[in-house]
């Protein structure tokens, strides 16, 4: 039985709270670097409350825009909303606001406040025009439609699904309530997941996007799937509806999988980045509904009422599969002629069957660490590795994504003083809760079914090691091996002069059982609807991670919500 694991927000939905548009003035003969002004294209503000308008100003590249001025023209907001913004001079309806310089990708941020005007008609709208100027830069402009009042779709939080067999399916039902002041004439549902889970239904009113797996090495990432649906049914204030079940497939490589859900009213807002990153095609099956007739509105209303990112309209399904992986430390010594040096290659193999995603910011994915014996010196340190404070120890970090079949390797050219030949060292997998004693398998990876090979001894002898190659990746459980079981390219070239990876020795523990029944969720193709309960706040966006520290002990771990 796989133990409970700490939750980590998938980091996939924060941006959906805002309709982000990046705009600049029309192209002209102006060849100066062009400012980029981004912010919501539409904003709904609740009467009696105020809402922040998040803006970002940047100058692409390394250039710097100094003495920037943001100008807000509120003429189009008359009778609808008022503007509050700091550090400005006002002339009629124009607010001129000097700001500090906007440098390269960092840029600057500003959040003026909008408040519904007294006596504004519910549902009325106005226009706020914003421009940005700066010496030596071409200007930018942004137009924001502001609504007085609006719908607010909230979604009941989903419980986590634990002890789920790989290869099974879960049917998830989202319960949506309009807690706003105006009807929602359309429901937008946005779903996103990585390759550990699948969204295989093809509803006719949904678009399905894919982004392939990133290259191996620093910054690698799993493949992702995004789905954007539009349901043309009205949800009145105070009304609750339920979407048809959404089927989630648990892949053979799943261990800790997440699906992020976001529901939006009327306008599809905040999906610009998702659309840029994925190639979309429309489904051709039955329509996704809320159990009542659809009637497309002649004109959609305003977006969901502005709120905090992660509030109300977002939830996620956390799937903890009954699966395991085998991380293995590897080491190889290839001596140079004369025995006064050579190349030490250390690394990490994931022999599967599960692919592992570090969702906690670094506590789970181990480093590859070792300490050189006296008389040995590293002539160079490969990318991704760094020395310790003692000048003899080294650690090599791993990406947050370790698919089944991963083979990460790091080459250290060593120089040996007289008498250093024949000494040895221990290569060990370590993480933030590891003990640093040499010769100890110190990474507390509770999903690792074979901790005996988390360290390996390497001897700096005159001859290269001749041990057999490391264990091949395991086929994924409950299915034939998939593409993720193919060994990935190494992080660095194999060491010259021959030699073989030396696996750790010791009995391999059996695989974790993979047939335990689901908790409250059910499994298999006929799995029942997932009960909606518990709290789950999550974020999206490019990564947009609310980091939850994970503290582990060997063989046990806990799950906490962000």
Coordinates of C-alpha atoms in Angstrom, one line a residue:
X1 CA 0.0 0.0 0.0
X2 CA 1.4 3.4 -0.9
X3 CA 1.4 5.7 2.1
X4 CA -0.2 9.1 2.0
X5 CA 1.9 11.9 0.5
X6 CA 1.9 15.7 1.1
X7 CA -0.1 17.6 -1.4
X8 CA 1.5 20.1 -3.7
X9 CA -0.6 22.6 -5.7
X10 CA -0.2 21.7 -9.3
X11 CA 0.6 25.3 -10.1
X12 CA -1.7 25.4 -13.1
X13 CA -4.6 27.8 -12.6
X14 CA -3.6 31.1 -10.9
X15 CA -3.6 33.0 -14.1
X16 CA -7.2 32.0 -14.9
X17 CA -8.4 34.5 -12.4
X18 CA -7.3 37.3 -14.8
X19 CA -7.9 38.0 -18.4
X20 CA -4.3 38.9 -19.3
X21 CA -3.7 40.9 -22.5
X22 CA -0.3 42.1 -23.7
X23 CA -0.7 45.2 -25.9
X24 CA 1.4 47.8 -27.7
X25 CA 0.5 50.6 -30.0
X26 CA 0.2 49.8 -33.7
X27 CA 3.5 49.3 -35.6
X28 CA 5.0 52.4 -37.1
X29 CA 8.3 53.5 -38.5
X30 CA 9.4 53.9 -34.8
X31 CA 12.4 51.6 -34.4
X32 CA 12.8 52.2 -30.7
X33 CA 12.3 49.2 -28.3
X34 CA 8.6 48.9 -27.6
X35 CA 7.0 48.8 -24.2
X36 CA 4.7 46.0 -23.3
X37 CA 1.7 46.7 -21.1
X38 CA -0.3 43.7 -19.8
X39 CA -3.4 43.4 -17.7
X40 CA -7.0 42.3 -17.8
X41 CA -9.0 43.0 -20.9
X42 CA -12.2 42.9 -18.8
X43 CA -12.9 43.3 -15.1
X44 CA -16.2 42.9 -13.1
X45 CA -16.4 44.8 -9.8
X46 CA -18.9 44.0 -7.1
X47 CA -21.1 47.0 -6.0
X48 CA -20.0 48.2 -2.6
X49 CA -16.5 46.8 -3.0
X50 CA -13.3 47.6 -4.8
X51 CA -11.2 45.5 -7.1
X52 CA -7.5 45.8 -8.0
X53 CA -6.5 46.1 -11.6
X54 CA -3.2 44.2 -11.9
X55 CA -0.9 45.8 -14.5
X56 CA 2.6 44.8 -15.6
X57 CA 4.9 47.0 -17.7
X58 CA 8.1 45.7 -19.2
X59 CA 10.6 46.4 -22.0
X60 CA 11.6 43.1 -23.8
X61 CA 15.3 42.4 -23.9
X62 CA 17.9 44.0 -21.8
X63 CA 16.9 47.6 -22.5
X64 CA 15.7 49.9 -19.7
X65 CA 12.8 52.3 -19.9
X66 CA 13.4 55.2 -17.5
X67 CA 11.0 57.8 -16.2
X68 CA 8.0 55.8 -17.3
X69 CA 4.5 57.5 -17.1
X70 CA 1.3 55.5 -16.9
X71 CA -1.8 57.5 -18.0
X72 CA -5.3 56.5 -17.2
X73 CA -8.3 58.1 -19.0
X74 CA -11.5 57.5 -17.1
X75 CA -13.9 59.3 -19.5
X76 CA -15.4 56.0 -20.6
X77 CA -16.1 55.0 -17.0
X78 CA -18.7 57.7 -16.3
X79 CA -21.6 56.4 -14.3
X80 CA -20.0 52.9 -14.0
X81 CA -16.9 53.0 -11.9
X82 CA -14.3 55.3 -10.3
X83 CA -10.5 54.9 -10.3
X84 CA -8.1 55.2 -7.4
X85 CA -4.4 55.2 -8.2
X86 CA -1.4 56.4 -6.1
X87 CA 1.2 59.1 -7.0
X88 CA -0.7 60.8 -9.8
X89 CA -1.7 64.2 -11.0
X90 CA -5.3 64.6 -12.2
X91 CA -6.5 66.8 -15.0
X92 CA -10.2 66.3 -15.8
X93 CA -10.6 62.6 -16.5
X94 CA -6.8 62.0 -17.1
X95 CA -4.6 60.6 -14.3
X96 CA -0.8 61.0 -15.1
X97 CA 1.3 58.7 -12.9
X98 CA 5.2 58.8 -13.0
X99 CA 6.8 55.4 -12.2
X100 CA 10.3 54.1 -11.8
X101 CA 12.2 52.5 -14.7
X102 CA 11.0 49.2 -16.3
X103 CA 14.1 47.0 -16.8
X104 CA 14.2 44.0 -19.1
X105 CA 12.0 41.1 -18.2
X106 CA 11.4 42.2 -14.6
X107 CA 9.5 45.3 -15.5
X108 CA 7.2 47.0 -12.9
X109 CA 3.8 46.2 -11.5
X110 CA 1.0 48.5 -10.6
X111 CA -2.5 47.8 -9.1
X112 CA -4.9 50.7 -9.3
X113 CA -8.3 50.3 -7.5
X114 CA -11.7 50.4 -9.3
X115 CA -14.9 51.0 -7.4
X116 CA -18.5 50.8 -8.7
X117 CA -20.1 54.2 -9.0
X118 CA -23.0 55.0 -6.8
X119 CA -26.3 54.4 -8.6
X120 CA -24.6 52.3 -11.4
X121 CA -27.0 50.0 -13.2
X122 CA -26.2 46.4 -12.5
X123 CA -24.5 44.9 -15.6
X124 CA -23.6 48.3 -17.1
X125 CA -20.1 48.7 -18.4
X126 CA -17.5 51.3 -19.2
X127 CA -14.0 51.6 -20.7
X128 CA -10.7 52.5 -19.1
X129 CA -7.9 53.5 -21.5
X130 CA -4.3 53.2 -20.3
X131 CA -1.1 54.2 -22.0
X132 CA 2.5 53.8 -21.0
X133 CA 5.3 56.1 -22.3
X134 CA 9.0 56.5 -21.6
X135 CA 12.0 58.3 -23.1
X136 CA 13.8 56.1 -25.6
X137 CA 10.9 53.5 -25.9
X138 CA 7.9 53.2 -28.1
X139 CA 4.6 53.6 -26.2
X140 CA 2.1 50.9 -25.3
X141 CA -1.7 51.0 -24.7
X142 CA -4.3 48.9 -23.1
X143 CA -8.1 49.1 -23.0
X144 CA -10.1 47.5 -20.1
X145 CA -13.8 47.0 -20.1
X146 CA -15.2 47.4 -16.5
X147 CA -18.5 45.9 -15.5
X148 CA -20.7 47.0 -12.5
X149 CA -21.5 43.7 -10.8
X150 CA -21.4 40.2 -12.3
X151 CA -21.6 36.5 -11.7
X152 CA -19.1 34.6 -9.6
X153 CA -18.9 30.9 -10.2
X154 CA -17.6 28.9 -7.3
X155 CA -16.8 25.1 -7.4
X156 CA -17.0 22.7 -4.5
X157 CA -13.6 21.4 -3.6
X158 CA -12.7 17.8 -4.6
X159 CA -11.3 15.2 -2.1
X160 CA -8.1 13.5 -2.9
X161 CA -8.2 10.0 -4.4
X162 CA -5.7 7.7 -2.7
X163 CA -4.5 4.1 -3.3
X164 CA -5.7 4.3 -7.0
X165 CA -4.5 1.4 -9.2
X166 CA -2.5 2.5 -12.2
X167 CA -4.4 1.9 -15.4
X168 CA -7.8 2.7 -13.8
X169 CA -10.2 5.6 -14.4
X170 CA -12.0 8.1 -12.1
X171 CA -15.2 9.9 -13.0
X172 CA -15.1 13.4 -11.5
X173 CA -18.2 15.6 -11.0
X174 CA -17.8 19.3 -10.5
X175 CA -20.5 21.1 -8.5
X176 CA -20.8 24.8 -9.4
X177 CA -22.7 27.6 -7.7
X178 CA -23.2 31.2 -8.8
X179 CA -22.6 33.3 -5.7
X180 CA -22.5 36.6 -7.7
X181 CA -25.1 39.3 -8.2
X182 CA -25.9 38.6 -11.9
X183 CA -26.6 35.4 -14.0
X184 CA -23.8 33.6 -15.7
X185 CA -24.9 33.1 -19.3
X186 CA -22.1 30.7 -20.1
X187 CA -19.7 28.4 -18.1
X188 CA -16.1 28.0 -19.2
X189 CA -14.3 25.0 -17.8
X190 CA -10.5 24.8 -18.0
X191 CA -8.7 21.6 -17.1
X192 CA -4.9 21.0 -17.2
X193 CA -2.8 18.0 -16.2
X194 CA 0.6 16.4 -17.0
X195 CA 1.3 13.1 -18.6
X196 CA 0.8 11.1 -15.4
X197 CA -3.0 11.5 -15.9
X198 CA -5.1 11.6 -19.0
X199 CA -8.3 13.4 -20.2
X200 CA -9.5 11.1 -23.0
X201 CA -13.1 12.2 -23.5
X202 CA -13.6 14.4 -26.6
X203 CA -16.7 16.6 -25.9
X204 CA -17.8 18.5 -28.9
X205 CA -17.9 21.8 -27.0
X206 CA -14.3 21.4 -25.7
X207 CA -10.9 22.1 -27.2
X208 CA -8.0 19.8 -26.5
X209 CA -4.4 21.0 -26.4
X210 CA -1.1 19.2 -26.0
X211 CA 2.4 20.3 -25.2
X212 CA 5.2 17.8 -25.6
X213 CA 7.6 16.8 -23.0
X214 CA 10.5 19.2 -22.6
X215 CA 14.1 18.2 -23.3
X216 CA 16.2 16.4 -20.8
X217 CA 18.5 18.4 -18.6
X218 CA 17.9 21.5 -16.5
X219 CA 14.4 22.8 -16.9
X220 CA 12.9 19.5 -18.3
X221 CA 9.2 19.0 -17.8
X222 CA 6.5 16.4 -18.4
X223 CA 4.1 16.7 -21.4
X224 CA 0.9 18.5 -20.5
X225 CA -2.7 18.4 -21.6
X226 CA -5.1 21.4 -21.5
X227 CA -8.8 21.4 -22.1
X228 CA -11.1 24.4 -22.6
X229 CA -14.8 23.9 -22.7
X230 CA -17.8 26.3 -23.1
X231 CA -21.3 25.3 -21.8
X232 CA -24.1 27.6 -23.0
X233 CA -26.4 27.2 -20.0
X234 CA -27.4 30.0 -17.7
X235 CA -26.7 29.8 -14.0
X236 CA -28.8 32.2 -12.0
X237 CA -27.6 33.9 -8.8
X238 CA -27.8 31.3 -6.0
X239 CA -28.2 28.4 -8.4
X240 CA -26.1 25.2 -8.2
X241 CA -25.4 22.9 -11.2
X242 CA -23.3 19.8 -11.8
X243 CA -21.3 19.2 -14.9
X244 CA -21.4 15.8 -16.5
X245 CA -18.7 13.4 -15.2
X246 CA -15.2 14.1 -16.4
X247 CA -13.2 10.9 -16.8
X248 CA -9.6 11.0 -15.6
X249 CA -7.3 8.2 -16.7
X250 CA -4.5 7.1 -14.3
X251 CA -1.5 6.1 -16.5
X252 CA 0.8 3.2 -15.7
X253 CA 3.5 5.7 -14.8
X254 CA 1.4 7.7 -12.3
X255 CA 2.4 8.1 -8.7
X256 CA 1.4 11.7 -7.7
X257 CA -0.9 13.1 -10.4
X258 CA -3.0 16.3 -10.4
X259 CA -5.8 17.7 -12.6
X260 CA -6.4 21.4 -12.1
X261 CA -9.9 22.7 -12.8
X262 CA -11.1 26.3 -13.1
X263 CA -14.6 27.6 -13.9
X264 CA -15.3 31.0 -15.4
X265 CA -18.4 32.9 -16.1
X266 CA -19.4 34.3 -19.5
X267 CA -16.0 35.3 -20.9
X268 CA -13.0 33.1 -21.4
X269 CA -10.5 35.0 -19.4
X270 CA -6.9 34.3 -18.4
X271 CA -6.3 31.4 -20.9
X272 CA -3.9 33.3 -23.1
X273 CA -0.8 31.6 -21.9
X274 CA -2.4 28.2 -22.0
X275 CA -3.4 28.7 -25.6
X276 CA 0.0 29.9 -26.5
X277 CA 1.7 26.9 -25.0
X278 CA -0.6 24.2 -26.4
X279 CA -1.8 23.1 -29.9
X280 CA -5.6 22.8 -29.7
X281 CA -8.1 20.8 -31.7
X282 CA -11.9 20.6 -31.1
X283 CA -13.6 17.4 -29.9
X284 CA -16.2 15.6 -31.9
X285 CA -18.1 13.6 -29.3
X286 CA -21.2 14.5 -27.2
X287 CA -21.5 17.9 -25.6
X288 CA -20.5 18.5 -22.0
X289 CA -23.6 19.8 -20.2
X290 CA -25.0 20.7 -16.7
X291 CA -28.1 18.6 -17.3
X292 CA -30.2 21.3 -18.8
X293 CA -30.7 22.7 -22.3
X294 CA -28.1 25.0 -23.8
X295 CA -29.1 28.4 -25.3
X296 CA -26.2 30.5 -26.5
X297 CA -26.5 34.1 -25.3
X298 CA -26.6 36.8 -28.0
X299 CA -24.0 38.7 -26.1
X300 CA -22.0 37.4 -23.2
X301 CA -22.0 39.3 -20.0
X302 CA -19.0 40.4 -17.9
X303 CA -16.4 38.0 -16.5
X304 CA -16.5 36.5 -13.1
X305 CA -16.3 39.1 -10.3
X306 CA -12.8 40.0 -9.4
X307 CA -11.3 38.1 -6.5
X308 CA -8.1 36.7 -5.1
X309 CA -6.2 34.2 -7.3
X310 CA -7.1 30.7 -6.3
X311 CA -10.4 31.8 -4.7
X312 CA -13.7 30.1 -5.3
X313 CA -13.6 29.0 -8.9
X314 CA -10.7 26.6 -8.7
X315 CA -10.1 23.1 -7.4
X316 CA -7.9 20.2 -8.2
X317 CA -8.1 16.4 -8.2
X318 CA -5.1 14.9 -6.5
X319 CA -4.6 11.3 -7.4
X320 CA -2.2 9.2 -5.4
X321 CA -1.5 6.0 -7.3
X322 CA -0.6 2.7 -5.7
X323 CA 2.7 2.7 -7.5
X324 CA 6.4 3.0 -6.9
X325 CA 9.7 3.8 -8.5
X326 CA 13.3 2.7 -8.1
X327 CA 15.9 5.5 -8.0
X328 CA 19.4 4.2 -8.3
X329 CA 22.8 5.9 -7.6
X330 CA 25.4 5.2 -10.2
X331 CA 29.1 5.7 -10.4
X332 CA 31.9 4.9 -12.8
X333 CA 35.7 5.5 -12.8
X334 CA 37.6 5.8 -16.1
X335 CA 41.3 6.2 -15.3
X336 CA 43.7 8.2 -17.6
X337 CA 47.0 6.9 -18.8
X338 CA 49.5 6.7 -16.0
X339 CA 46.9 6.4 -13.2
X340 CA 47.3 10.1 -12.0
X341 CA 43.8 11.1 -13.0
X342 CA 40.7 10.1 -14.9
X343 CA 37.0 10.9 -15.1
X344 CA 34.5 10.1 -12.3
X345 CA 31.0 9.8 -13.7
X346 CA 28.1 9.9 -11.1
X347 CA 24.4 9.9 -11.8
X348 CA 20.9 8.8 -11.1
X349 CA 18.7 6.3 -12.9
X350 CA 15.0 6.0 -12.5
X351 CA 14.2 2.3 -13.2
X352 CA 10.5 2.9 -12.8
X353 CA 7.8 1.9 -13.2
X354 CA 6.5 5.3 -11.9
X355 CA 7.6 8.7 -13.1
X356 CA 8.1 11.2 -10.3
X357 CA 7.2 14.9 -10.1
X358 CA 8.6 17.0 -7.3
X359 CA 5.7 19.2 -6.4
X360 CA 7.3 20.6 -3.2
X361 CA 10.1 22.9 -4.4
X362 CA 13.0 20.5 -3.8
X363 CA 12.4 18.4 -0.7
X364 CA 11.6 15.2 -2.6
X365 CA 13.9 15.0 -5.6
X366 CA 17.3 14.0 -4.3
X367 CA 20.7 15.3 -5.3
X368 CA 23.6 13.0 -6.3
X369 CA 26.3 13.6 -3.7
X370 CA 29.8 12.3 -2.9
X371 CA 33.0 13.3 -1.0
X372 CA 36.4 12.9 -2.6
X373 CA 39.1 11.0 -0.7
X374 CA 42.3 12.8 0.3
X375 CA 44.7 13.3 -2.6
X376 CA 41.9 13.6 -5.2
X377 CA 40.9 17.0 -6.7
X378 CA 38.2 17.9 -9.2
X379 CA 39.8 19.8 -12.1
X380 CA 36.3 21.0 -13.3
X381 CA 32.7 20.9 -12.0
X382 CA 30.0 19.9 -14.6
X383 CA 26.9 22.0 -15.1
X384 CA 24.2 21.3 -12.5
X385 CA 26.7 20.4 -9.8
X386 CA 28.4 22.5 -7.1
X387 CA 31.1 22.0 -4.4
X388 CA 30.4 22.0 -0.7
X389 CA 32.1 24.2 1.9
X390 CA 34.8 21.6 2.7
X391 CA 36.2 21.7 -0.9
X392 CA 35.9 17.9 -1.2
X393 CA 32.2 17.2 -1.3
X394 CA 30.0 17.8 -4.3
X395 CA 26.3 17.6 -5.1
X396 CA 24.4 17.5 -8.4
X397 CA 20.8 18.7 -8.5
X398 CA 18.1 17.0 -10.4
X399 CA 15.1 18.5 -12.2
X400 CA 11.7 18.3 -10.6
X401 CA 10.7 15.8 -13.3
X402 CA 12.2 12.3 -13.3
X403 CA 10.4 10.1 -15.8
X404 CA 10.6 6.3 -15.8
X405 CA 13.9 5.6 -17.7
X406 CA 15.7 8.8 -16.7
X407 CA 19.5 8.5 -16.8
X408 CA 21.2 11.6 -15.5
X409 CA 25.0 11.6 -15.5
X410 CA 27.7 14.1 -14.5
X411 CA 31.4 13.9 -15.4
X412 CA 34.1 15.0 -13.0
X413 CA 37.7 15.1 -14.3
X414 CA 39.9 14.2 -11.3
X415 CA 43.6 14.7 -10.6
X416 CA 45.1 12.2 -8.2
X417 CA 48.3 12.9 -6.1
X418 CA 50.8 10.2 -5.5
X419 CA 49.3 7.5 -3.2
X420 CA 45.7 8.5 -3.9
X421 CA 45.1 5.7 -6.4
X422 CA 43.1 2.8 -5.2
X423 CA 41.1 4.9 -2.7
X424 CA 37.3 4.9 -2.9
X425 CA 34.3 7.1 -2.4
X426 CA 30.5 6.7 -1.9
X427 CA 28.0 8.1 -4.3
X428 CA 24.6 8.6 -2.5
X429 CA 21.2 10.0 -3.3
X430 CA 20.4 12.8 -0.8
X431 CA 17.6 15.3 -0.3
X432 CA 16.7 18.0 2.2
X433 CA 15.9 15.5 5.0
X434 CA 18.9 13.4 4.3
X435 CA 21.7 12.6 6.8
X436 CA 25.1 13.5 5.4
X437 CA 27.1 10.6 6.7
X438 CA 29.4 9.1 4.1
X439 CA 28.4 5.6 3.1
X440 CA 24.8 5.9 4.0
X441 CA 21.7 5.7 1.7
X442 CA 20.3 9.0 2.9
X443 CA 17.4 10.0 0.7
X444 CA 14.1 9.5 2.4
X445 CA 12.1 8.6 -0.7
X446 CA 9.1 6.6 0.5
X447 CA 8.0 5.8 -3.1
X448 CA 11.4 4.1 -3.7
X449 CA 10.8 0.4 -3.6
X450 CA 14.5 -0.5 -3.6
X451 CA 16.4 1.8 -1.2
X452 CA 19.4 -0.6 -1.2
X453 CA 20.7 0.9 -4.4
X454 CA 20.5 4.5 -3.3
X455 CA 24.3 4.5 -2.8
X456 CA 27.2 2.9 -4.6
X457 CA 30.9 2.5 -3.9
X458 CA 33.4 3.6 -6.5
X459 CA 37.1 2.8 -6.4
X460 CA 39.6 5.1 -8.0
X461 CA 41.8 2.2 -9.2
X462 CA 44.2 2.0 -12.1
X463 CA 41.6 0.0 -14.1
X464 CA 38.1 1.0 -15.0
X465 CA 35.3 -0.8 -13.2
X466 CA 33.8 -3.8 -14.9
X467 CA 30.6 -4.2 -13.1
X468 CA 27.5 -5.0 -15.2
X469 CA 25.3 -2.1 -16.3
X470 CA 22.6 -0.8 -14.1
X471 CA 19.1 -2.2 -13.9
X472 CA 16.9 -1.5 -17.0
X473 CA 13.8 0.7 -16.4
X474 CA 10.8 -1.3 -15.2
X475 CA 7.7 -1.7 -17.4
X476 CA 4.9 0.4 -16.1
X477 CA 2.5 -1.5 -13.9
X478 CA -0.8 -2.9 -15.2
X479 CA 0.1 -2.3 -18.9
X480 CA 2.6 -2.8 -21.5
X481 CA 5.7 -0.5 -21.3
X482 CA 4.9 3.0 -22.7
X483 CA 7.2 5.5 -24.3
X484 CA 8.2 6.9 -20.9
X485 CA 10.1 3.7 -20.2
X486 CA 12.6 4.5 -22.9
X487 CA 16.0 5.5 -21.4
X488 CA 16.4 9.3 -21.7
X489 CA 19.6 10.9 -23.0
X490 CA 22.3 11.4 -20.4
X491 CA 22.9 14.8 -18.9
X492 CA 26.5 14.6 -20.0
X493 CA 28.5 12.5 -22.4
X494 CA 29.8 9.2 -21.1
X495 CA 33.2 9.3 -19.7
X496 CA 36.1 8.5 -22.1
X497 CA 38.2 5.5 -21.7
X498 CA 35.6 2.8 -21.0
X499 CA 34.2 1.7 -17.7
X500 CA 30.7 0.8 -16.7
X501 CA 28.1 2.2 -14.3
X502 CA 28.3 0.5 -11.0
X503 CA 24.9 -0.3 -9.4
X504 CA 24.5 -0.4 -5.7
X505 CA 24.5 -3.9 -4.2
X506 CA 21.9 -5.4 -2.0
X507 CA 18.5 -7.2 -2.1
X508 CA 15.8 -5.3 -4.0
X509 CA 12.6 -4.8 -2.1
X510 CA 9.4 -6.0 -3.8
X511 CA 7.3 -3.5 -5.8
X512 CA 4.5 -1.8 -3.8
X513 CA 1.2 -3.5 -4.3
X514 CA -0.9 -2.0 -7.1
X515 CA -4.3 -3.6 -6.7
X516 CA -5.7 -2.0 -3.5
X517 CA -9.3 -0.7 -3.8
X518 CA -9.9 3.0 -4.1
X519 CA -10.9 5.0 -1.0
X520 CA -14.1 7.0 -1.6
X521 CA -13.4 7.5 -5.3
X522 CA -13.9 4.2 -7.0
X523 CA -11.8 2.8 -9.8
X524 CA -12.1 1.1 -13.2
X525 CA -14.1 2.1 -16.2
X526 CA -17.3 2.1 -14.3
X527 CA -16.0 4.2 -11.4
X528 CA -18.8 6.3 -9.8
X529 CA -18.8 10.0 -9.4
X530 CA -16.2 11.5 -7.1
X531 CA -17.8 12.9 -4.0
X532 CA -17.1 16.6 -3.6
X533 CA -15.7 17.4 -0.1
X534 CA -12.7 19.0 1.6
X535 CA -10.7 22.1 0.8
X536 CA -8.2 22.5 -2.1
X537 CA -6.7 25.7 -3.2
X538 CA -4.4 25.6 -6.1
X539 CA -2.6 27.7 -8.7
X540 CA -1.9 27.6 -12.4
X541 CA 0.4 29.4 -14.6
X542 CA 3.3 28.7 -15.6
X543 CA 4.3 27.7 -12.7
X544 CA 3.0 29.8 -10.1
X545 CA 3.8 27.4 -7.3
X546 CA 2.7 27.9 -3.7
X547 CA 5.5 25.9 -2.1
X548 CA 4.5 23.5 0.5
X549 CA 7.5 22.2 2.5
X550 CA 7.6 18.4 2.7
X551 CA 9.2 16.7 5.6
X552 CA 9.7 13.0 5.2
X553 CA 11.0 10.2 7.2
X554 CA 12.1 6.9 5.7
X555 CA 9.1 4.8 4.8
X556 CA 6.5 7.4 5.9
X557 CA 5.2 10.8 4.8
X558 CA 2.3 13.1 5.3
X559 CA 0.0 15.1 3.0
X560 CA -0.8 18.7 3.6
X561 CA -2.7 21.2 1.5
X562 CA -1.4 24.6 0.3

